[in-house]
Short mmCIF file of C-alpha atoms in Angstrom, two decimals:
data_model
loop_
_atom_site.label_atom_id
_atom_site.label_comp_id
_atom_site.label_asym_id
_atom_site.label_seq_id
_atom_site.Cartn_x
_atom_site.Cartn_y
_atom_site.Cartn_z
CA MET A 13 -106.56 -70.57 124.65
CA THR A 14 -106.58 -70.65 120.71
CA THR A 15 -103.10 -69.92 119.02
CA PRO A 16 -104.13 -66.28 117.99
CA ARG A 17 -105.09 -65.61 121.23
CA ARG A 18 -101.72 -66.80 122.89
CA LEU A 19 -99.93 -64.53 120.04
CA TRP A 20 -101.94 -61.72 120.78
CA LEU A 21 -101.39 -61.82 124.91
CA CYS A 22 -97.53 -62.39 123.85
CA ILE A 23 -97.81 -59.00 121.72
CA VAL A 24 -99.19 -57.15 124.25
CA LEU A 25 -96.72 -58.15 127.05
CA ILE A 26 -93.88 -57.30 125.00
CA VAL A 27 -95.19 -54.14 123.47
CA SER A 28 -97.14 -52.49 126.14
CA GLY A 29 -95.35 -53.30 129.36
CA ILE A 30 -98.51 -54.65 130.82
CA HIS A 31 -98.91 -54.85 134.80
CA LEU A 32 -101.69 -57.00 136.31
CA MET A 33 -103.69 -55.61 138.90
CA PRO A 34 -105.34 -58.78 140.69
CA ALA A 35 -107.28 -56.67 143.01
CA SER A 36 -110.21 -55.74 140.10
CA GLY A 37 -109.68 -59.03 138.67
CA GLU A 38 -107.12 -59.49 135.56
CA THR A 39 -107.40 -56.08 133.68
CA LEU A 40 -104.66 -55.77 130.93
CA LEU A 41 -103.75 -52.22 130.70
CA PRO A 42 -100.66 -50.74 129.02
CA LYS A 43 -98.47 -48.78 131.16
CA ALA A 44 -95.20 -47.25 129.49
CA SER A 45 -95.92 -47.39 125.99
CA THR A 46 -96.40 -44.90 123.20
CA ALA A 47 -98.84 -45.09 120.51
CA VAL A 48 -98.52 -42.32 117.56
CA VAL A 49 -101.37 -42.63 114.85
CA THR A 50 -100.60 -41.73 111.19
CA LEU A 51 -103.51 -40.66 108.90
CA ASP A 52 -102.14 -41.99 105.38
CA VAL A 53 -103.69 -39.44 103.24
CA PHE A 54 -101.47 -36.88 101.75
CA SER A 55 -99.31 -36.84 98.64
CA GLY A 56 -97.09 -33.87 99.28
CA ARG A 57 -97.38 -32.81 102.69
CA PRO A 58 -96.12 -35.01 105.42
CA ASN A 59 -99.40 -37.27 107.10
CA PRO A 60 -101.33 -36.03 109.88
CA THR A 61 -99.93 -37.52 113.33
CA TRP A 62 -101.14 -37.44 116.62
CA ALA A 63 -100.20 -39.25 119.93
CA LEU A 64 -102.56 -41.35 122.06
CA SER A 65 -103.24 -40.82 125.55
CA GLU A 66 -102.38 -43.67 127.95
CA GLN A 67 -106.24 -44.41 128.11
CA ARG A 68 -106.67 -44.59 124.49
CA THR A 69 -104.03 -46.73 124.05
CA ALA A 70 -105.61 -49.21 126.61
CA GLU A 71 -108.86 -48.94 124.48
CA LEU A 72 -107.18 -49.91 121.44
CA LEU A 73 -105.71 -52.66 122.93
CA HIS A 74 -109.14 -53.95 124.00
CA ARG A 75 -110.54 -52.95 120.79
CA LEU A 76 -108.05 -55.07 118.74
CA GLN A 77 -108.50 -58.09 121.03
CA ALA A 78 -112.05 -57.97 120.57
CA LEU A 79 -111.47 -58.49 116.43
CA GLU A 80 -111.71 -61.81 114.85
CA PRO A 81 -108.52 -62.99 113.19
CA THR A 82 -108.87 -63.86 109.51
CA LYS A 83 -106.62 -65.08 106.68
CA VAL A 84 -108.43 -63.05 104.14
CA GLU A 85 -106.32 -60.64 102.49
CA THR A 86 -107.63 -57.92 100.74
CA PRO A 87 -105.66 -55.41 98.01
CA GLU A 88 -104.52 -52.05 99.33
CA PHE A 89 -105.56 -49.11 97.94
CA ASP A 90 -102.64 -46.63 97.43
CA GLY A 91 -103.88 -44.05 95.21
CA LEU A 92 -104.64 -40.52 96.06
CA GLY A 93 -106.52 -39.48 98.78
CA TYR A 94 -107.29 -41.60 102.08
CA ARG A 95 -105.43 -44.92 102.07
CA ALA A 96 -105.28 -46.33 105.88
CA VAL A 97 -105.02 -45.11 109.22
CA ARG A 98 -102.02 -46.64 110.99
CA VAL A 99 -100.82 -46.78 114.79
CA GLU A 100 -96.95 -47.64 115.69
CA LEU A 101 -97.04 -48.76 119.38
CA GLN A 102 -93.67 -48.31 120.88
CA GLN A 103 -92.13 -49.80 124.18
CA PRO A 104 -88.54 -48.61 124.51
CA GLY A 105 -86.13 -51.71 124.36
CA ASN A 106 -88.87 -53.97 123.54
CA GLY A 107 -89.54 -52.66 119.90
CA ALA A 108 -92.25 -51.81 117.90
CA ALA A 109 -95.47 -53.03 116.68
CA VAL A 110 -97.81 -51.19 113.57
CA VAL A 111 -101.43 -51.98 113.66
CA THR A 112 -103.18 -50.40 110.22
CA ALA A 113 -106.75 -50.32 109.28
CA ALA A 114 -107.70 -49.92 105.76
CA ARG A 115 -110.80 -51.35 103.63
CA GLY A 116 -112.32 -53.87 106.34
CA LEU A 117 -108.99 -55.04 107.61
CA VAL A 118 -106.86 -54.81 110.38
CA THR A 119 -103.15 -55.88 110.16
CA LEU A 120 -100.61 -56.15 112.91
CA ASP A 121 -97.17 -56.21 112.34
CA ARG A 122 -94.29 -56.59 114.83
CA ALA A 123 -90.90 -58.34 113.74
CA ASP A 124 -91.49 -60.67 111.06
CA GLU A 125 -94.91 -61.48 112.38
CA ARG A 126 -98.28 -60.43 110.77
CA VAL A 127 -101.35 -61.09 112.06
CA ARG A 128 -104.84 -59.86 109.81
CA TYR A 129 -108.39 -59.30 111.57
CA THR A 130 -111.77 -58.39 110.32
CA ASP A 131 -112.50 -55.43 111.30
CA ALA A 132 -116.72 -55.10 110.58
CA GLY A 133 -118.27 -52.04 109.61
CA ARG A 134 -114.84 -50.71 109.67
CA GLN A 135 -115.59 -49.41 113.13
CA PHE A 136 -112.39 -50.24 114.48
CA GLU A 137 -110.74 -47.67 111.60
CA LEU A 138 -113.67 -45.41 112.17
CA TRP A 139 -112.71 -45.19 116.02
CA LEU A 140 -108.91 -44.74 115.50
CA VAL A 141 -109.59 -41.91 112.94
CA ASN A 142 -112.13 -40.26 115.25
CA THR A 143 -109.38 -40.37 118.33
CA GLY A 144 -107.69 -37.26 116.03
CA SER A 145 -110.94 -35.03 116.10
CA ASP A 146 -109.20 -32.85 118.17
CA GLN A 147 -106.21 -32.85 116.15
CA LEU A 148 -107.13 -33.00 112.31
CA PRO A 149 -109.25 -29.81 110.69
CA PRO A 150 -112.84 -30.59 110.54
CA ASP A 151 -113.34 -30.94 106.40
CA LEU A 152 -110.06 -33.52 106.28
CA LEU A 153 -112.16 -35.29 109.02
CA ARG A 154 -115.44 -34.98 107.39
CA TYR A 155 -113.73 -36.34 104.32
CA VAL A 156 -111.96 -39.57 105.59
CA THR A 157 -115.07 -40.66 108.14
CA GLY A 158 -116.93 -40.20 104.71
CA GLU A 159 -114.72 -42.22 102.74
CA ILE A 160 -114.92 -44.79 105.55
CA ALA A 161 -118.51 -44.83 105.91
CA SER A 162 -119.20 -44.87 101.72
CA LYS A 163 -117.07 -47.99 101.29
CA PRO A 164 -117.85 -50.32 104.33
CA ARG A 165 -115.75 -53.31 102.99
CA MET B 10 -114.30 0.18 94.56
CA HIS B 11 -115.68 0.10 91.09
CA LEU B 12 -115.13 -3.63 89.65
CA ALA B 13 -116.13 -3.72 85.79
CA PHE B 14 -115.37 -6.95 83.20
CA ASP B 15 -114.74 -6.27 79.83
CA MET B 16 -116.76 -9.16 77.96
CA PHE B 17 -119.65 -8.13 75.93
CA SER B 18 -119.63 -6.79 71.96
CA GLY B 19 -123.07 -4.92 71.84
CA ARG B 20 -124.00 -4.58 75.70
CA PRO B 21 -122.39 -2.21 78.32
CA SER B 22 -119.68 -4.22 80.38
CA PRO B 23 -121.07 -5.42 83.51
CA SER B 24 -119.95 -3.42 86.40
CA TRP B 25 -120.24 -3.20 90.41
CA ARG B 26 -119.65 -0.76 93.09
CA VAL B 27 -118.08 -3.34 95.70
CA PRO B 28 -118.64 -2.16 99.24
CA SER B 29 -115.47 -1.27 101.50
CA HIS B 30 -115.80 -4.50 103.53
CA LEU B 31 -114.97 -6.47 100.60
CA ALA B 32 -113.21 -4.36 98.77
CA ARG B 33 -109.79 -5.08 100.38
CA ARG B 34 -109.99 -8.63 100.27
CA VAL B 35 -110.35 -8.40 96.57
CA PHE B 36 -107.30 -6.23 96.54
CA GLU B 37 -105.31 -8.79 98.31
CA LEU B 38 -106.29 -11.59 96.19
CA VAL B 39 -105.51 -9.39 92.88
CA ALA B 40 -102.11 -8.28 94.93
CA ASP B 41 -101.41 -11.95 95.76
CA SER B 42 -101.73 -13.32 92.61
CA GLY B 43 -99.02 -11.37 91.21
CA LEU B 44 -101.75 -9.26 88.98
CA LEU B 45 -99.88 -5.68 90.48
CA SER B 46 -96.59 -6.37 89.09
CA PRO B 47 -95.99 -4.64 85.46
CA HIS B 48 -96.64 -7.46 83.26
CA GLY B 49 -99.86 -7.69 84.94
CA LEU B 50 -101.03 -4.57 83.75
CA GLY B 51 -101.16 -4.96 79.83
CA PRO B 52 -103.19 -3.24 77.22
CA LYS B 53 -106.49 -3.39 76.83
CA LEU B 54 -107.75 -6.42 73.86
CA LYS B 55 -110.29 -6.48 71.50
CA HIS B 56 -111.13 -9.93 70.62
CA LEU B 57 -114.58 -11.32 71.32
CA GLY B 58 -115.12 -13.03 74.94
CA TYR B 59 -113.67 -11.90 78.36
CA ARG B 60 -111.12 -9.34 77.48
CA GLY B 61 -110.07 -8.23 81.09
CA ALA B 62 -111.14 -6.47 84.44
CA GLU B 63 -111.09 -3.31 85.26
CA ILE B 64 -110.84 -1.99 89.14
CA ILE B 65 -111.13 1.51 90.46
CA LEU B 66 -109.67 1.31 94.12
CA PRO B 67 -110.91 3.76 96.88
CA PRO B 68 -108.70 6.09 98.13
CA GLU B 69 -108.04 4.41 101.24
CA LEU B 70 -106.34 1.39 99.70
CA VAL B 71 -104.48 3.40 97.08
CA ILE B 72 -102.82 5.76 100.42
CA ARG B 73 -102.30 2.42 102.04
CA TYR B 74 -100.38 0.76 99.54
CA ARG B 75 -99.21 2.99 97.39
CA VAL B 76 -100.72 1.70 93.82
CA SER B 77 -102.34 3.54 91.10
CA PRO B 78 -106.17 3.78 91.42
CA TRP B 79 -106.90 2.43 88.26
CA LEU B 80 -105.95 -1.12 87.35
CA TRP B 81 -106.57 -3.13 84.33
CA LEU B 82 -106.00 -7.03 84.29
CA PRO B 83 -105.88 -8.65 81.15
CA PRO B 84 -106.70 -12.25 80.55
CA ASN B 85 -104.05 -13.70 82.13
CA PRO B 86 -104.14 -17.89 80.97
CA ILE B 87 -102.00 -18.87 84.39
CA THR B 88 -103.92 -17.17 86.96
CA ASP B 89 -107.18 -16.37 85.71
CA LEU B 90 -108.90 -19.54 86.77
CA LEU B 91 -107.98 -19.53 90.30
CA LEU B 92 -108.42 -15.80 90.60
CA PHE B 93 -112.04 -15.86 89.64
CA ARG B 94 -112.91 -19.25 91.81
CA GLU B 95 -111.28 -17.51 94.65
CA LEU B 96 -113.14 -14.31 93.91
CA GLU B 97 -116.32 -16.12 93.93
CA SER B 98 -116.04 -17.81 96.80
CA ILE B 99 -114.78 -14.43 98.77
CA ILE B 100 -117.84 -12.82 97.36
CA ARG B 101 -120.27 -15.81 98.64
CA PHE B 102 -119.01 -15.72 101.82
CA VAL B 103 -119.19 -12.17 102.39
CA GLY B 104 -122.13 -11.17 100.45
CA PHE B 105 -123.53 -7.67 99.74
CA LEU B 106 -126.53 -6.56 97.82
CA GLY B 107 -126.56 -7.25 93.80
CA MET B 108 -124.01 -9.96 94.47
CA ASP B 109 -126.40 -12.41 92.52
CA GLU B 110 -126.03 -10.75 89.43
CA LEU B 111 -121.86 -10.60 89.94
CA LEU B 112 -121.36 -14.12 91.11
CA ARG B 113 -123.22 -15.01 87.58
CA ILE B 114 -121.23 -13.05 85.56
CA LEU B 115 -118.07 -14.56 87.81
CA ARG B 116 -119.34 -18.13 86.81
CA LEU B 117 -119.80 -17.12 82.91
CA ILE B 118 -116.28 -16.25 82.75
CA ILE B 119 -114.99 -19.18 84.81
CA GLU B 120 -117.16 -21.19 81.95
CA LEU B 121 -115.24 -19.20 79.33
CA LEU B 122 -112.03 -19.73 80.37
CA GLN B 123 -112.51 -23.51 81.02
CA LYS B 124 -113.73 -23.63 77.45
CA ALA B 125 -110.45 -21.91 76.18
CA GLY B 126 -108.62 -24.15 78.20
CA THR B 127 -105.29 -23.19 76.18
CA PRO B 128 -102.85 -22.27 79.47
CA ARG B 129 -103.64 -26.08 80.25
CA THR B 130 -101.82 -27.33 77.39
CA PRO B 131 -98.36 -28.78 77.54
CA PRO B 132 -96.25 -27.65 74.85
CA SER B 133 -95.20 -30.53 72.52
CA PRO B 134 -91.67 -32.25 73.18
CA GLY B 135 -88.62 -31.14 71.72
CA GLY B 136 -90.60 -28.29 70.09
CA GLY B 137 -89.22 -25.04 70.49
CA GLY B 138 -90.27 -21.45 68.92
CA GLY B 139 -93.87 -21.89 68.65
CA SER B 140 -95.76 -19.09 70.79
CA GLY B 141 -95.79 -20.45 74.42
CA ARG B 142 -93.91 -23.84 73.61
CA CYS B 143 -90.57 -24.86 75.23
CA PRO B 144 -88.43 -27.64 74.90
CA PHE B 145 -88.37 -30.47 77.45
CA GLU B 146 -87.07 -33.91 78.15
CA THR B 147 -88.71 -37.11 79.21
CA LEU B 148 -86.78 -39.72 81.22
CA PRO B 149 -88.01 -43.49 80.80
CA TYR B 150 -90.45 -44.60 83.37
CA ASP B 151 -88.26 -46.77 86.03
CA PRO B 152 -90.19 -47.16 89.27
CA GLY B 153 -87.99 -49.34 90.89
CA PRO B 154 -85.41 -46.90 92.77
CA TRP B 155 -88.20 -45.09 94.06
CA ASN B 156 -89.94 -48.17 95.26
CA ASP B 157 -87.01 -49.19 97.08
CA PRO B 158 -87.94 -49.59 100.70
CA ALA B 159 -84.83 -46.94 101.83
CA PHE B 160 -86.30 -44.49 99.71
CA LYS B 161 -90.12 -45.13 99.37
CA PRO B 162 -91.25 -43.34 102.85
CA THR B 163 -90.10 -39.86 102.13
CA ASN B 164 -89.78 -39.52 98.59
CA ASN B 165 -93.03 -37.97 97.82
CA CYS B 166 -94.57 -36.68 94.40
CA TYR B 167 -92.35 -33.60 94.60
CA ALA B 168 -89.32 -35.26 94.43
CA TYR B 169 -90.47 -37.59 91.85
CA ALA B 170 -91.77 -34.67 89.60
CA SER B 171 -88.25 -32.96 90.05
CA ASN B 172 -86.45 -36.71 89.59
CA LYS B 173 -84.57 -35.64 92.77
CA ARG B 174 -84.44 -39.06 94.61
CA ALA B 175 -82.50 -38.66 98.00
CA HIS B 176 -82.45 -39.80 101.68
CA TYR B 177 -84.73 -36.91 103.07
CA PRO B 178 -85.23 -36.62 106.52
CA ASP B 179 -89.10 -35.86 105.88
CA LYS B 180 -90.94 -35.42 102.45
CA PRO B 181 -89.57 -32.55 100.72
CA GLN B 182 -91.62 -29.46 100.13
CA PRO B 183 -91.74 -26.71 97.43
CA GLY B 184 -90.00 -23.73 98.81
CA ILE B 185 -87.95 -25.10 101.93
CA ALA B 186 -84.69 -25.26 99.44
CA SER B 187 -85.04 -21.70 98.61
CA GLY B 188 -86.01 -20.66 102.29
CA ALA B 189 -89.49 -19.91 102.14
CA MET B 190 -92.17 -22.87 102.09
CA PHE B 191 -95.56 -22.36 100.77
CA THR B 192 -97.94 -20.92 103.42
CA SER B 193 -101.32 -21.94 102.28
CA VAL B 194 -102.07 -24.69 100.37
CA THR B 195 -103.47 -22.83 97.00
CA ALA B 196 -101.75 -23.20 93.48
CA ALA B 197 -100.95 -19.74 93.62
CA ASP B 198 -98.69 -20.52 96.59
CA VAL B 199 -97.63 -23.95 95.95
CA SER B 200 -96.60 -22.56 92.20
CA ALA B 201 -94.92 -19.88 93.60
CA ALA B 202 -92.84 -21.40 95.86
CA THR B 203 -92.20 -24.25 93.25
CA LYS B 204 -90.77 -21.49 91.40
CA ARG B 205 -88.93 -20.09 93.75
CA ASP B 206 -87.08 -23.61 93.88
CA GLY B 207 -86.11 -23.19 90.22
CA ALA B 208 -89.29 -23.99 88.04
CA HIS B 209 -91.20 -22.16 85.41
CA ASP B 210 -94.46 -22.25 83.99
CA ALA B 211 -94.79 -24.02 80.87
CA GLY B 212 -94.00 -21.37 78.18
CA ASP B 213 -91.14 -20.14 80.10
CA CYS B 214 -88.70 -21.45 78.57
CA PHE B 215 -85.13 -22.71 79.87
CA PRO B 216 -81.40 -23.11 78.17
CA ASP B 217 -80.65 -26.60 76.90
CA SER B 218 -77.75 -26.33 79.62
CA GLU B 219 -80.97 -27.31 81.84
CA ALA B 220 -81.36 -30.46 80.32
CA PRO B 221 -83.29 -32.71 81.32
CA ARG B 222 -86.09 -29.88 81.63
CA LEU B 223 -89.19 -32.00 82.98
CA LEU B 224 -92.39 -31.14 82.08
CA VAL B 225 -94.82 -31.86 85.11
CA ALA B 226 -98.19 -31.03 86.24
CA LEU B 227 -99.76 -29.56 89.59
CA VAL B 228 -103.18 -30.16 90.98
CA ILE B 229 -104.68 -29.35 94.21
CA TRP B 230 -106.93 -30.68 96.61
CA PRO B 231 -107.96 -27.30 97.77
CA GLY B 232 -106.80 -26.03 101.05
CA VAL B 233 -105.67 -29.72 102.19
CA ASP B 234 -102.76 -30.97 100.04
CA TYR B 235 -100.90 -30.82 96.57
CA HIS B 236 -99.52 -33.58 93.94
CA TRP B 237 -97.61 -33.72 90.91
CA TYR B 238 -97.11 -35.80 88.07
CA ARG B 239 -94.04 -36.17 85.61
CA LYS B 240 -94.53 -36.97 82.02
CA HIS B 241 -92.83 -40.26 80.76
CA PRO B 242 -91.77 -40.55 77.07
CA ASP B 243 -95.51 -42.24 76.52
CA PHE B 244 -97.22 -41.31 79.67
CA TRP B 245 -97.41 -39.73 82.88
CA GLY B 246 -96.02 -41.11 86.35
CA HIS B 247 -96.21 -40.07 89.83
CA LYS B 248 -95.96 -41.10 93.48
CA PRO B 249 -99.00 -40.53 95.82
CA GLY B 250 -97.05 -39.61 99.42
CA SER B 251 -95.01 -42.46 100.91
CA THR B 252 -96.73 -44.72 98.54
CA ASP B 253 -95.14 -46.62 95.27
CA ALA B 254 -94.28 -44.67 92.17
CA ARG B 255 -96.89 -46.16 89.22
CA ASN B 256 -98.17 -44.73 86.18
CA ILE B 257 -101.84 -45.32 86.80
CA ASP B 258 -104.87 -43.38 88.46
CA ASN B 259 -106.94 -43.69 91.21
CA SER B 260 -109.33 -45.97 88.33
CA GLY B 261 -106.35 -48.16 87.33
CA ASN B 262 -106.19 -46.37 84.00
CA VAL B 263 -102.48 -45.82 82.67
CA ILE B 264 -102.34 -41.67 83.04
CA THR B 265 -102.11 -40.25 79.39
CA ASN B 266 -103.42 -36.80 80.64
CA PRO B 267 -103.20 -35.49 83.89
CA GLN B 268 -106.15 -33.17 83.51
CA THR B 269 -108.47 -35.49 82.92
CA CYS B 270 -107.10 -38.66 84.81
CA ASP B 271 -109.15 -39.90 87.97
CA ARG B 272 -107.41 -37.55 90.66
CA GLY B 273 -109.77 -38.45 93.70
CA PRO B 274 -109.78 -35.30 95.86
CA TYR B 275 -107.13 -33.18 94.27
CA THR B 276 -109.75 -31.47 91.69
CA GLU B 277 -107.98 -28.54 91.02
CA PHE B 278 -105.87 -28.32 88.19
CA TYR B 279 -103.51 -25.79 88.01
CA GLY B 280 -101.57 -26.55 85.01
CA TYR B 281 -98.12 -27.64 83.41
CA MET B 282 -94.40 -26.40 84.73
CA LEU B 283 -91.19 -27.16 83.49
CA MET B 284 -88.74 -28.27 86.19
CA PRO B 285 -85.27 -27.73 85.59
CA ARG B 286 -81.99 -29.69 86.20
CA SER B 287 -81.19 -27.19 88.82
CA GLN B 288 -84.23 -27.59 90.49
CA LYS B 289 -83.52 -27.37 94.13
CA VAL B 290 -85.44 -29.64 96.21
CA ALA B 291 -85.20 -30.11 100.50
CA ALA B 292 -87.48 -31.20 103.31
#
């Protein structure tokens, strides 16, 4: 097992309250963690936020696990308009991890550790934004997904 | 409802009979823009170009809202551009026979107002006494305290514009400090809420006791969000949401004019306002 994989598994175990289900193979599923997504897009008003269901949280972790680690850094965009989508994973007593997707990179921050992953075609970012499709005004969703699609890197 | 625009020299003023299903919406838009107040109903002007709008209300609206059946709306540098843009959207949405000509005239008026541009011009520093010009002060550009992680997440553009840095529980919003936050993200609503917190439109001066009187600019992402800029001695500064305070626009250029800088989706420029020392800001 490579070092990033070990680190990832470690984080998943700590943050998400994993339990193993040997009957169906080694399926890793979060049990009691909460995952709150924030769309960093507004200046004046509070940013839109929504919670992920347990199923969506599990999918998030599986998608994250499938990304390739990278050492590449890209400058953040922090001007007016859509900047990033962020999800905060919380497990009472075990701290938090923050996953940020922007501009083709996914960054996992926990305590003092930071791991970066390549998000080819910004598919992870797009998926995460679309988990809010029931909560976000259609015009805003269209704008954000349009921004992502127009700048694949 | 009868609607006419006083704008031509030789030809008769263009006018329309607005159907009842649209009349109430037009009236409510005029009322929401504050143009039913006495100062909004001024005398007719005689210069060339757009000189004002005349509205004759149907009896049902006169009775229901207890207003005069005849309204005269002189050109208003603060509200006209917004009023006519919103009127254009309503007409496009509702529609009626003859609306194409009305839309053409509305676009012509919008173009004239944009070319005139006078209300968008900021007052000159320290200049008092000129018509529509008020004294204001600028503070040195100092982003450091705003980018302190203890303050950065909840001190937004409104906090930065008003220079009220604090430990807010969430981003402060116009109107909360005075008891009623804006209800829609329109320039009219956000600016009105900001005025309730203490600000004035530029041109409506504050006394010296309110120094520093900060010159700020309000821009709108229509229906979605608002944003503020604040004048510093040599350029403009701003703080987009929870990000760093900075003096550059979305293209990376130093902001010398908030009306023409790259503002991303904040496409609507409301204009300039003054925020006094006593401006109230709360989350």
